[in-house]
Tab-separated table of C-alpha atoms in Angstrom:
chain	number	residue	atom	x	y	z
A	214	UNK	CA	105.274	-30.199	-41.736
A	215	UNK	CA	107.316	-33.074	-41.096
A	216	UNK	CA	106.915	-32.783	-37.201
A	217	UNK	CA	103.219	-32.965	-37.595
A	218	UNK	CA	103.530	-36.153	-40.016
A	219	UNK	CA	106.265	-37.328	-37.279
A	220	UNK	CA	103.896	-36.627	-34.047
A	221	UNK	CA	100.758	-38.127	-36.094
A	222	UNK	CA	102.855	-40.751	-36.805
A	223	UNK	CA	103.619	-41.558	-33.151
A	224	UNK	CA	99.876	-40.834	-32.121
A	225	UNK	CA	98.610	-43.443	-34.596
A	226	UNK	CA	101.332	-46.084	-33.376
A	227	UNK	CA	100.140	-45.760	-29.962
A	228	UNK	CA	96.329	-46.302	-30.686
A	229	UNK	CA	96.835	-49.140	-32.642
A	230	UNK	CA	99.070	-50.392	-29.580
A	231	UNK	CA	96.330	-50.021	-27.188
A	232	UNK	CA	93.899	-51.464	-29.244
A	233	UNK	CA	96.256	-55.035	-29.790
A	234	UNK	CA	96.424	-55.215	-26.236
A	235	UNK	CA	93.341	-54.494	-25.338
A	236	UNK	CA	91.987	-57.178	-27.854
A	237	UNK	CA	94.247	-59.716	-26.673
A	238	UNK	CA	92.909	-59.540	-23.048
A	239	UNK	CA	89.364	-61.451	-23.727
A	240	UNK	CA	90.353	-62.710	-27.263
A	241	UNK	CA	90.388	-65.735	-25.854
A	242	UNK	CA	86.885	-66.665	-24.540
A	243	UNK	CA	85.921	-70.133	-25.099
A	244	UNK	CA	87.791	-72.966	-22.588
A	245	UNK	CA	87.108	-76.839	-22.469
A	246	UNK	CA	88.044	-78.547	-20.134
A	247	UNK	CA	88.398	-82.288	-19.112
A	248	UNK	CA	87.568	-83.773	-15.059
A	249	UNK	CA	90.906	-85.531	-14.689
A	250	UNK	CA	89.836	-87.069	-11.387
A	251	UNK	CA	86.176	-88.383	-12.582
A	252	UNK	CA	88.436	-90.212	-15.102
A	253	UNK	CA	91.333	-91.951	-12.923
A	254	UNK	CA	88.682	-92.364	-9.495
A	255	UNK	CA	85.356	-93.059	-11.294
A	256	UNK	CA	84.886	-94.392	-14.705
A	257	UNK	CA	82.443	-91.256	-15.800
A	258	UNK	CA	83.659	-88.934	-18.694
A	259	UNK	CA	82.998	-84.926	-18.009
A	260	UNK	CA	83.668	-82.456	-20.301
A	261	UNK	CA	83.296	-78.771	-19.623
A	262	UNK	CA	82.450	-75.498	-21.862
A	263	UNK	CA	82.830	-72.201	-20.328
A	264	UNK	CA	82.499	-68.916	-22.191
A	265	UNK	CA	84.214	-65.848	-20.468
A	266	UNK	CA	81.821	-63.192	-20.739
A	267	UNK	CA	84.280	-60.731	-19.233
A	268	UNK	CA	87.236	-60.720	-16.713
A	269	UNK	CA	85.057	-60.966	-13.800
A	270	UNK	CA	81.979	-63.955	-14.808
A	271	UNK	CA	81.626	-66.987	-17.262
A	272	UNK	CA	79.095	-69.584	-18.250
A	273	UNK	CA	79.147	-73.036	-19.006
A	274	UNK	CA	78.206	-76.493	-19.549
A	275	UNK	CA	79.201	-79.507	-18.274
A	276	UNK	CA	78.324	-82.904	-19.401
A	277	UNK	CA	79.571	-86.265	-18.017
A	278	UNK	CA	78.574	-89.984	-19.170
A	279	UNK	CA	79.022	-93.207	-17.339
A	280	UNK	CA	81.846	-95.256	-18.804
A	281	UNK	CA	80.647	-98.438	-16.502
A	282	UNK	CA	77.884	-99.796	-15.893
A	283	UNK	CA	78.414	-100.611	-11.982
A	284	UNK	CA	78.206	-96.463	-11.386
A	285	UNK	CA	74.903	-96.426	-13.282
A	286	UNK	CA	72.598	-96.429	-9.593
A	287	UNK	CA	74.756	-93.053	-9.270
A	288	UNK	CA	74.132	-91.548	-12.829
A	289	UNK	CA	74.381	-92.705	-16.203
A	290	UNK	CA	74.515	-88.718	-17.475
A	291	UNK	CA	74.270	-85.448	-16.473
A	292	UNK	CA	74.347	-82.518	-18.063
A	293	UNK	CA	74.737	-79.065	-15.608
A	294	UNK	CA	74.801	-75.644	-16.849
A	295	UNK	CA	76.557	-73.017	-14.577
A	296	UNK	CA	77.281	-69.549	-14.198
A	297	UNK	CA	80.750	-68.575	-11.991
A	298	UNK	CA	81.401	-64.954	-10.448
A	299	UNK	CA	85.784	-64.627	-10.009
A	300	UNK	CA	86.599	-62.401	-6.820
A	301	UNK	CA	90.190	-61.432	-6.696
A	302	UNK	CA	91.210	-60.835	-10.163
A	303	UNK	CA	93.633	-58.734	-10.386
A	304	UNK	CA	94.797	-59.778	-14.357
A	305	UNK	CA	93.155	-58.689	-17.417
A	306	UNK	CA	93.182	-61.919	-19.131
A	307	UNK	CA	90.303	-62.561	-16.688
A	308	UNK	CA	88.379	-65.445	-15.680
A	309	UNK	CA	91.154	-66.474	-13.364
A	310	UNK	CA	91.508	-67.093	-9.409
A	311	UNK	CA	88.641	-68.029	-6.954
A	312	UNK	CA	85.651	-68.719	-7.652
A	313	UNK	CA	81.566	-69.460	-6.867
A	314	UNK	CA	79.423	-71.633	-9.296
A	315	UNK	CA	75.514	-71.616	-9.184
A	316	UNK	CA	74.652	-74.673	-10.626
A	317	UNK	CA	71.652	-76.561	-12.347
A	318	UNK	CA	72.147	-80.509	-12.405
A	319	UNK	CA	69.740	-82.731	-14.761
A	320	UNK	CA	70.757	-86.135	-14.672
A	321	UNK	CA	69.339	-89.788	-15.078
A	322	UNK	CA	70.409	-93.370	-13.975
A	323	UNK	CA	69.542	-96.736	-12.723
A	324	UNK	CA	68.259	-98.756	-10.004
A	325	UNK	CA	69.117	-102.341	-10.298
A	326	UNK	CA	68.189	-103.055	-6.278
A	327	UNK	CA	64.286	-103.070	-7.081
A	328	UNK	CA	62.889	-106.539	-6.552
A	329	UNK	CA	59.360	-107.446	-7.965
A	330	UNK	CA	57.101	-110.223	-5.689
A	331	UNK	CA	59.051	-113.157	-7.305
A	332	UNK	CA	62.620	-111.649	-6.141
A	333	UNK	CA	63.567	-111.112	-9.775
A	334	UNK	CA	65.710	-108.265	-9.905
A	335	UNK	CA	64.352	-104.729	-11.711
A	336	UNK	CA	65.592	-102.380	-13.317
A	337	UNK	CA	64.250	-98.464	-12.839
A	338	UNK	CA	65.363	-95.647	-14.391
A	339	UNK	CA	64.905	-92.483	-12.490
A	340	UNK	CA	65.460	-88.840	-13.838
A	341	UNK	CA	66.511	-85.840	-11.802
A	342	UNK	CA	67.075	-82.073	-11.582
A	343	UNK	CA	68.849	-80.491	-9.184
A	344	UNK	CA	70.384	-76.840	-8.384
A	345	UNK	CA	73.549	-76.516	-6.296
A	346	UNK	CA	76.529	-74.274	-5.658
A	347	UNK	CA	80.239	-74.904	-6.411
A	348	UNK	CA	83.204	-73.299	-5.341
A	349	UNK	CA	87.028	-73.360	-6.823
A	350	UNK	CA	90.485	-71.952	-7.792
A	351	UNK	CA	91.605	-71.542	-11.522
A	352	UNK	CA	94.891	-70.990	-12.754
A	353	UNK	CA	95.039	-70.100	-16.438
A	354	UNK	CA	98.823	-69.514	-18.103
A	355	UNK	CA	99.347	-67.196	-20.552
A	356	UNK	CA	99.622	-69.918	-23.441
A	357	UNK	CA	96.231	-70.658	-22.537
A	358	UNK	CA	96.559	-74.076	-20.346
A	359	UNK	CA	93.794	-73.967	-17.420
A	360	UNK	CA	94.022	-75.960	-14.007
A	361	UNK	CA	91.315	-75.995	-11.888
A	362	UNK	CA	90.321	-77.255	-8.527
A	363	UNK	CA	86.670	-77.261	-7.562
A	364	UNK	CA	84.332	-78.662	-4.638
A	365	UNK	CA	80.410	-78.079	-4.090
A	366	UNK	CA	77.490	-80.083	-4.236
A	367	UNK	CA	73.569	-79.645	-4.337
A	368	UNK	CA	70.298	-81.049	-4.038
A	369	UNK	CA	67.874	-82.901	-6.078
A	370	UNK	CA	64.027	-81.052	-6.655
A	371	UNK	CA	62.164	-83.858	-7.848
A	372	UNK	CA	63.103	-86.820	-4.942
A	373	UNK	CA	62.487	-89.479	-7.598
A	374	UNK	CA	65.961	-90.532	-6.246
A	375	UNK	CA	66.906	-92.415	-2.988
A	376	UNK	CA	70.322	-89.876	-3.125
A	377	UNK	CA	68.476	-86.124	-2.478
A	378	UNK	CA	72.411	-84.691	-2.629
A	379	UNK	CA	74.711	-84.926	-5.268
A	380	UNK	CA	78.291	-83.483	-5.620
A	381	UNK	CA	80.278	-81.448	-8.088
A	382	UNK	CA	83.823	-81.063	-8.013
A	383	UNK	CA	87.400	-81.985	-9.068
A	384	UNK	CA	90.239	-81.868	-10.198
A	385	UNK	CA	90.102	-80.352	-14.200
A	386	UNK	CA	92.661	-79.800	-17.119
A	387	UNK	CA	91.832	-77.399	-20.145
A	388	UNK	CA	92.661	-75.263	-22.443
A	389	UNK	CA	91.447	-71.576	-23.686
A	390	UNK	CA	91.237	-70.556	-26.901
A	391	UNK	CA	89.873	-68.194	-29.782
């Protein structure tokens, strides 16, 4: 009797084992991140979202504002949701290593070189949506920081816009948590 209570025992100890590390591998699904380069090159603010939906694919949302009003003929916003695909994961924390990003870019600005008939300077505001593909590396330690490298680009549907291309890319800082 006490062999069985001993080898349950050790059966039970094992499960419950398996099942902490198995919980721990996609507990944490929800990452932010911040576009250090946007930041120190360009005065525009992106923040990302990304939820890891398992070890192999994630989606997002980014969303990046203007901090100066001389970038404004580029964008004033833009908000892109993606979807990434990791090849060469060979974790199971997940979401890690090389990537490809599809995606979808709405964003808005300004024109400030329209001229009426006077030569009085105008001001347009044009809106835009665009669809695109990305490519990247992420490195994600096992405290949770996330570095990222990332470089892609798309085009613009709608051709409201002088610029029919726009890129996506950089250099990004994070964390992952939950």
């Amino acid at each position: 009797m006490r062999s069985l209570f001993t080898a349950i025992l050790l059966i039970t100890s094992f499960v419950i084992k398996a099942q902490e590390q198995a919980s721990t591998n996609y507990q944490n699904r929800h990452e932010f991140r911040l576009d250090a380069l946007e930041i120190l090159a360009i005065p525009n603010l992106e923040i990302n979202y990304e939820y890891v939906i398992n070890r192999y694919s994630g989606v997002g949302l980014a969303a990046s504002v203007s901090l100066d009003d001389d970038f404004s003929d580029y964008q004033k916003y833009a908000i892109e949701p993606y979807f990434r695909q990791y090849f060469f994961n060979r974790r199971d924390y997940g979401a890690r290593g090389l990537f490809v990003e599809g995606v979808v870019r709405f964003a808005a600005g300004e024109n400030d070189d329209i001229f009426d008939f006077f030569g009085n300077e105008l001001e347009e505001d044009w809106f835009e949506i665009g669809v695109g593909f990305v490519v990247g590396q992420k490195w994600v330690s096992e405290n949770g920081f996330v570095f990222e490298i990332s470089l892609g680009g798309g085009r613009y549907l709608l051709d409201e816009n002088e610029n029919d291309f726009f890129a996506r890319g950089g250099i990004l800082i994070g964390y992952r948590l939950f």
